[in-house]
Amino acid sequence: MKNVSISSHSSLPERSPKISLTRMQPAEDLAQLGQQILQVALSHSDSETALTQIAKLLGEVFQVDGCIITFAPGVTETSVVGSWYFNAAVSVSPQKLLQPLQKLAATIPTQASLLAIDNLHALTHEALTEDKDFPPTIKAVLQIPIWEQNKLTSVISLLCYDVRQWDELAANAAQQLMTSLSIALAHLAQAQSVATLQRQIQTAARTKALLNQLTVASRSSMELNQVLHMAIAGTAQALAVSRASILLLKYVEPQLRNRVREKLPRAKATIASEWCQDVQAYTCGAHHSKSAEQSFWLSECGLCQQALVNSPQPIAIASQSDLQLSDLTSCLAPIFDFSQFPAALILPIESQGTVLGFLVLQHCGDRHWHPEELSLVELVCAQIGTAIIQNQTLRQVQSLVDDRTLQLQRSLEVQSLLYEKTRKHNEQLRQLNQLKDEFLSTMSHELRTPLTSMSLAIRMLRQQGITPERQAKYLDILEEQCDREINLIANLLKLQQLESNQAPLKLETIDLKVKLQALSQSFRQTWVDKGLNIQLDIPKSSLLAQTDEEAFDRILQELLTNAGKYSHPDTTVVLQVTHQVDLQLNQIVLQLINTGAGISEEERKYIFEKFRRGQGVTQQAIQGTGLGLALVKCLVQHLNGNIEVTSNPTDDSAAAYATCFTITLPQTFAR
């Protein structure tokens, strides 16, 4: 490039330049500047940093307001830009100028050395009439193209905020620096390609390792939150970013497949997992614990809305300036914390067209997101989506299994209850049948025995020549058995009357002391053969009570008769009477205590039922029909009283029990 040619688009007459290069020593100073440019290119491993340093050198030498160096599309796999501004306060984002500068460079004729524009906003060139892409602050541009084999490889753009006429001095300086710039930029492009290749190799290795971990984790019994944390931690460490999080969406209405999305769905975003690296004294732990509980509606965050609308495309933010250009700064969820993490990458997590949530990567400084990194994160998002759907499916299946198991358990419980109820019913039927058989046997015995004795006595009385003594004896037997038969029938009739509440009540005032003494004397004589004694424990003075005398007598007779049957020989039956009087009570308490075999707890439950007798009494040939205690209870209730029974072992012998019947009757009867 020995010949210097300038492609100029100028709408102003030639005038003296506002800024000149006359102070420079063209040969020595420009050669020294070329060496500095080469030294910068060789000493920096980061292409973007080197380009920025070169842009600073050129901007200061050419005395412009800004300098931007870009590679032509296709030279490097990723966009690398070096920029410098004399006044950073009025700088323009290089990303915003990248497209207009590339469009401007496309108008440079092949092998032209320069493109000089004195007044950008007064162009007449047909291809550059659309200057609206340039900010109004930029008035003049000088572009230095770098060619290699007739192919544009890079462009250096010098920017001025005032109209400027570019003179031959600037063109000659640019021409003299062309060789150094071409070598330096070619080296940086190659270094960038090598760095990109190395990064791709490292990313591929990390991607393979991470995907293998996620595949193994998704097939194991690991919990979903553990899988999510493994995914974001591995991704963040592989890409060397400061923070990573997963936002899961919970839709208010179900999202149907293949449904046209007419409006933004109502959904709530919640942080499901978060990973953070402690960077520059950033208190990650406190931030994590605070943000992990945060959630927000999708309508409250424009960034998430944009990510949902753009799905499946990612949203990449390299710096705060990119965020400001997106017009989303006024509607951001506080969990993103762009003041701490200005760079962000947001990718949707999808499954069959439904966005399940977002994977968010953030960095504590400016950061460009490379294509291979996007590919890695897309694969991770696919694995996360699969893990989420698999977890939801397993939960649904487990829920169905649990419901079915619960139904089966309930069915088994019902069957068990039915079986137990049937068993108890059968047991009751068996007991009732046994009771019926015992009752029929007892009644048959109680009815036939007196009749047999009466029949025998009658036959004996018909014999000729019977002595008067034997005749009197047979008449006594006949009378006794007849009374026994009459009493049995009377008991049945009386019990029927009491149960149907048809029994009359004849109230009289009786002296309990006299009554009990007479009864005790009668039973003493009856119990002589068994060696039983009766002990009265009654008040010394007379104790009057208003009651039905016949019913009262019948109660005591039945209880005393029962005590005589079941008491051990040569024991004492105790009959106690007390009078309880207070503000609320005025009652007579009678206790009949005998010592015998006792009554088991099971028997005490049904001892007052009709035709129920204790176990073994039939085998022991103890007379009775099972009506006595049932009749006693009905009579006590007929007198507005209450009866209870207890049976406890005595201190003298473990085989002897003290059985106590306690009767409570009102002293004054109240109907």
PDB file of N, CA and C in Angstrom, residues 4-53:
ATOM      1  N   VAL A   4      -1.376   6.369  -1.682  1.00  0.00           N
ATOM      2  CA  VAL A   4      -2.379   6.820  -0.725  1.00  0.00           C
ATOM      3  C   VAL A   4      -3.562   7.335  -1.507  1.00  0.00           C
ATOM      4  N   SER A   5      -4.722   6.715  -1.284  1.00  0.00           N
ATOM      5  CA  SER A   5      -5.960   7.190  -1.916  1.00  0.00           C
ATOM      6  C   SER A   5      -6.996   7.398  -0.843  1.00  0.00           C
ATOM      7  N   ILE A   6      -7.743   8.487  -0.931  1.00  0.00           N
ATOM      8  CA  ILE A   6      -8.746   8.838   0.066  1.00  0.00           C
ATOM      9  C   ILE A   6     -10.102   8.852  -0.600  1.00  0.00           C
ATOM     10  N   SER A   7     -11.039   8.089  -0.049  1.00  0.00           N
ATOM     11  CA  SER A   7     -12.432   8.164  -0.476  1.00  0.00           C
ATOM     12  C   SER A   7     -13.115   9.128   0.461  1.00  0.00           C
ATOM     13  N   SER A   8     -13.541  10.273  -0.059  1.00  0.00           N
ATOM     14  CA  SER A   8     -14.062  11.339   0.808  1.00  0.00           C
ATOM     15  C   SER A   8     -15.495  11.637   0.459  1.00  0.00           C
ATOM     16  N   HIS A   9     -16.319  11.802   1.500  1.00  0.00           N
ATOM     17  CA  HIS A   9     -17.698  12.246   1.348  1.00  0.00           C
ATOM     18  C   HIS A   9     -17.809  13.516   2.150  1.00  0.00           C
ATOM     19  N   SER A  10     -17.662  14.669   1.503  1.00  0.00           N
ATOM     20  CA  SER A  10     -17.646  15.942   2.223  1.00  0.00           C
ATOM     21  C   SER A  10     -18.661  16.877   1.622  1.00  0.00           C
ATOM     22  N   SER A  11     -19.386  17.557   2.487  1.00  0.00           N
ATOM     23  CA  SER A  11     -20.369  18.543   2.040  1.00  0.00           C
ATOM     24  C   SER A  11     -19.925  19.943   2.391  1.00  0.00           C
ATOM     25  N   LEU A  12     -18.702  20.090   2.913  1.00  0.00           N
ATOM     26  CA  LEU A  12     -18.214  21.397   3.326  1.00  0.00           C
ATOM     27  C   LEU A  12     -17.075  21.823   2.415  1.00  0.00           C
ATOM     28  N   PRO A  13     -16.924  23.104   2.190  1.00  0.00           N
ATOM     29  CA  PRO A  13     -15.756  23.575   1.451  1.00  0.00           C
ATOM     30  C   PRO A  13     -14.502  23.347   2.270  1.00  0.00           C
ATOM     31  N   GLU A  14     -13.390  23.239   1.549  1.00  0.00           N
ATOM     32  CA  GLU A  14     -12.159  22.994   2.260  1.00  0.00           C
ATOM     33  C   GLU A  14     -11.830  24.166   3.156  1.00  0.00           C
ATOM     34  N   ARG A  15     -11.400  23.835   4.366  1.00  0.00           N
ATOM     35  CA  ARG A  15     -11.011  24.858   5.315  1.00  0.00           C
ATOM     36  C   ARG A  15      -9.878  24.301   6.154  1.00  0.00           C
ATOM     37  N   SER A  16      -9.291  25.133   6.901  1.00  0.00           N
ATOM     38  CA  SER A  16      -8.173  24.693   7.726  1.00  0.00           C
ATOM     39  C   SER A  16      -8.676  23.750   8.792  1.00  0.00           C
ATOM     40  N   PRO A  17      -7.993  22.654   9.046  1.00  0.00           N
ATOM     41  CA  PRO A  17      -8.447  21.707  10.065  1.00  0.00           C
ATOM     42  C   PRO A  17      -8.400  22.336  11.438  1.00  0.00           C
ATOM     43  N   LYS A  18      -9.347  21.915  12.257  1.00  0.00           N
ATOM     44  CA  LYS A  18      -9.407  22.427  13.627  1.00  0.00           C
ATOM     45  C   LYS A  18      -8.258  21.879  14.450  1.00  0.00           C
ATOM     46  N   ILE A  19      -7.882  20.626  14.186  1.00  0.00           N
ATOM     47  CA  ILE A  19      -6.795  19.977  14.907  1.00  0.00           C
ATOM     48  C   ILE A  19      -5.806  19.475  13.864  1.00  0.00           C
ATOM     49  N   SER A  20      -4.541  19.768  14.031  1.00  0.00           N
ATOM     50  CA  SER A  20      -3.527  19.373  13.051  1.00  0.00           C
ATOM     51  C   SER A  20      -2.499  18.465  13.701  1.00  0.00           C
ATOM     52  N   LEU A  21      -1.673  17.832  12.867  1.00  0.00           N
ATOM     53  CA  LEU A  21      -0.620  16.938  13.334  1.00  0.00           C
ATOM     54  C   LEU A  21       0.759  17.543  13.078  1.00  0.00           C
ATOM     55  N   THR A  22       0.853  18.860  12.962  1.00  0.00           N
ATOM     56  CA  THR A  22       2.124  19.498  12.599  1.00  0.00           C
ATOM     57  C   THR A  22       3.169  19.348  13.681  1.00  0.00           C
ATOM     58  N   ARG A  23       2.767  19.056  14.933  1.00  0.00           N
ATOM     59  CA  ARG A  23       3.733  18.950  16.018  1.00  0.00           C
ATOM     60  C   ARG A  23       4.501  17.632  15.945  1.00  0.00           C
ATOM     61  N   MET A  24       3.991  16.680  15.185  1.00  0.00           N
ATOM     62  CA  MET A  24       4.644  15.383  15.129  1.00  0.00           C
ATOM     63  C   MET A  24       5.873  15.419  14.217  1.00  0.00           C
ATOM     64  N   GLN A  25       6.823  14.603  14.496  1.00  0.00           N
ATOM     65  CA  GLN A  25       7.950  14.358  13.610  1.00  0.00           C
ATOM     66  C   GLN A  25       7.581  13.144  12.770  1.00  0.00           C
ATOM     67  N   PRO A  26       7.107  13.265  11.574  1.00  0.00           N
ATOM     68  CA  PRO A  26       6.516  12.181  10.801  1.00  0.00           C
ATOM     69  C   PRO A  26       7.357  10.919  10.774  1.00  0.00           C
ATOM     70  N   ALA A  27       8.619  11.007  10.521  1.00  0.00           N
ATOM     71  CA  ALA A  27       9.423   9.799  10.354  1.00  0.00           C
ATOM     72  C   ALA A  27       9.687   9.100  11.675  1.00  0.00           C
ATOM     73  N   GLU A  28      10.176   9.849  12.639  1.00  0.00           N
ATOM     74  CA  GLU A  28      10.574   9.236  13.900  1.00  0.00           C
ATOM     75  C   GLU A  28       9.376   8.915  14.789  1.00  0.00           C
ATOM     76  N   ASP A  29       8.496   9.912  14.963  1.00  0.00           N
ATOM     77  CA  ASP A  29       7.374   9.711  15.892  1.00  0.00           C
ATOM     78  C   ASP A  29       6.414   8.640  15.398  1.00  0.00           C
ATOM     79  N   LEU A  30       6.112   8.645  14.112  1.00  0.00           N
ATOM     80  CA  LEU A  30       5.184   7.635  13.604  1.00  0.00           C
ATOM     81  C   LEU A  30       5.814   6.242  13.636  1.00  0.00           C
ATOM     82  N   ALA A  31       7.123   6.177  13.403  1.00  0.00           N
ATOM     83  CA  ALA A  31       7.796   4.875  13.508  1.00  0.00           C
ATOM     84  C   ALA A  31       7.762   4.368  14.947  1.00  0.00           C
ATOM     85  N   GLN A  32       7.993   5.330  15.886  1.00  0.00           N
ATOM     86  CA  GLN A  32       7.925   4.940  17.297  1.00  0.00           C
ATOM     87  C   GLN A  32       6.515   4.504  17.676  1.00  0.00           C
ATOM     88  N   LEU A  33       5.497   5.208  17.143  1.00  0.00           N
ATOM     89  CA  LEU A  33       4.108   4.828  17.414  1.00  0.00           C
ATOM     90  C   LEU A  33       3.804   3.445  16.849  1.00  0.00           C
ATOM     91  N   GLY A  34       4.346   3.163  15.642  1.00  0.00           N
ATOM     92  CA  GLY A  34       4.139   1.839  15.074  1.00  0.00           C
ATOM     93  C   GLY A  34       4.740   0.749  15.941  1.00  0.00           C
ATOM     94  N   GLN A  35       5.932   1.025  16.500  1.00  0.00           N
ATOM     95  CA  GLN A  35       6.550   0.058  17.404  1.00  0.00           C
ATOM     96  C   GLN A  35       5.705  -0.143  18.668  1.00  0.00           C
ATOM     97  N   GLN A  36       5.155   0.959  19.176  1.00  0.00           N
ATOM     98  CA  GLN A  36       4.298   0.846  20.364  1.00  0.00           C
ATOM     99  C   GLN A  36       3.063  -0.012  20.072  1.00  0.00           C
ATOM    100  N   ILE A  37       2.503   0.200  18.872  1.00  0.00           N
ATOM    101  CA  ILE A  37       1.318  -0.587  18.501  1.00  0.00           C
ATOM    102  C   ILE A  37       1.666  -2.073  18.439  1.00  0.00           C
ATOM    103  N   LEU A  38       2.830  -2.382  17.823  1.00  0.00           N
ATOM    104  CA  LEU A  38       3.243  -3.784  17.747  1.00  0.00           C
ATOM    105  C   LEU A  38       3.531  -4.352  19.137  1.00  0.00           C
ATOM    106  N   GLN A  39       4.153  -3.532  19.989  1.00  0.00           N
ATOM    107  CA  GLN A  39       4.458  -3.989  21.343  1.00  0.00           C
ATOM    108  C   GLN A  39       3.185  -4.287  22.127  1.00  0.00           C
ATOM    109  N   VAL A  40       2.172  -3.424  21.970  1.00  0.00           N
ATOM    110  CA  VAL A  40       0.889  -3.656  22.653  1.00  0.00           C
ATOM    111  C   VAL A  40       0.260  -4.958  22.176  1.00  0.00           C
ATOM    112  N   ALA A  41       0.298  -5.188  20.856  1.00  0.00           N
ATOM    113  CA  ALA A  41      -0.313  -6.401  20.304  1.00  0.00           C
ATOM    114  C   ALA A  41       0.392  -7.659  20.800  1.00  0.00           C
ATOM    115  N   LEU A  42       1.718  -7.569  20.970  1.00  0.00           N
ATOM    116  CA  LEU A  42       2.469  -8.753  21.384  1.00  0.00           C
ATOM    117  C   LEU A  42       2.431  -8.993  22.890  1.00  0.00           C
ATOM    118  N   SER A  43       2.221  -7.944  23.656  1.00  0.00           N
ATOM    119  CA  SER A  43       2.333  -8.071  25.113  1.00  0.00           C
ATOM    120  C   SER A  43       1.013  -8.386  25.801  1.00  0.00           C
ATOM    121  N   HIS A  44      -0.080  -8.295  25.115  1.00  0.00           N
ATOM    122  CA  HIS A  44      -1.382  -8.556  25.736  1.00  0.00           C
ATOM    123  C   HIS A  44      -1.971  -9.851  25.175  1.00  0.00           C
ATOM    124  N   SER A  45      -2.376 -10.721  26.094  1.00  0.00           N
ATOM    125  CA  SER A  45      -3.009 -11.977  25.668  1.00  0.00           C
ATOM    126  C   SER A  45      -4.481 -11.787  25.344  1.00  0.00           C
ATOM    127  N   ASP A  46      -5.074 -10.747  25.877  1.00  0.00           N
ATOM    128  CA  ASP A  46      -6.490 -10.474  25.633  1.00  0.00           C
ATOM    129  C   ASP A  46      -6.608  -9.506  24.471  1.00  0.00           C
ATOM    130  N   SER A  47      -7.253  -9.934  23.391  1.00  0.00           N
ATOM    131  CA  SER A  47      -7.361  -9.108  22.186  1.00  0.00           C
ATOM    132  C   SER A  47      -8.134  -7.832  22.448  1.00  0.00           C
ATOM    133  N   GLU A  48      -9.184  -7.900  23.223  1.00  0.00           N
ATOM    134  CA  GLU A  48     -10.002  -6.713  23.473  1.00  0.00           C
ATOM    135  C   GLU A  48      -9.207  -5.652  24.231  1.00  0.00           C
ATOM    136  N   THR A  49      -8.411  -6.083  25.199  1.00  0.00           N
ATOM    137  CA  THR A  49      -7.581  -5.133  25.947  1.00  0.00           C
ATOM    138  C   THR A  49      -6.540  -4.495  25.037  1.00  0.00           C
ATOM    139  N   ALA A  50      -5.924  -5.311  24.177  1.00  0.00           N
ATOM    140  CA  ALA A  50      -4.922  -4.779  23.255  1.00  0.00           C
ATOM    141  C   ALA A  50      -5.546  -3.783  22.286  1.00  0.00           C
ATOM    142  N   LEU A  51      -6.711  -4.105  21.740  1.00  0.00           N
ATOM    143  CA  LEU A  51      -7.385  -3.186  20.826  1.00  0.00           C
ATOM    144  C   LEU A  51      -7.722  -1.871  21.513  1.00  0.00           C
ATOM    145  N   THR A  52      -8.124  -1.951  22.765  1.00  0.00           N
ATOM    146  CA  THR A  52      -8.450  -0.730  23.502  1.00  0.00           C
ATOM    147  C   THR A  52      -7.206   0.140  23.683  1.00  0.00           C
ATOM    148  N   GLN A  53      -6.055  -0.484  23.987  1.00  0.00           N
ATOM    149  CA  GLN A  53      -4.812   0.273  24.138  1.00  0.00           C
ATOM    150  C   GLN A  53      -4.398   0.917  22.812  1.00  0.00           C
TER     151      GLN A  53
END
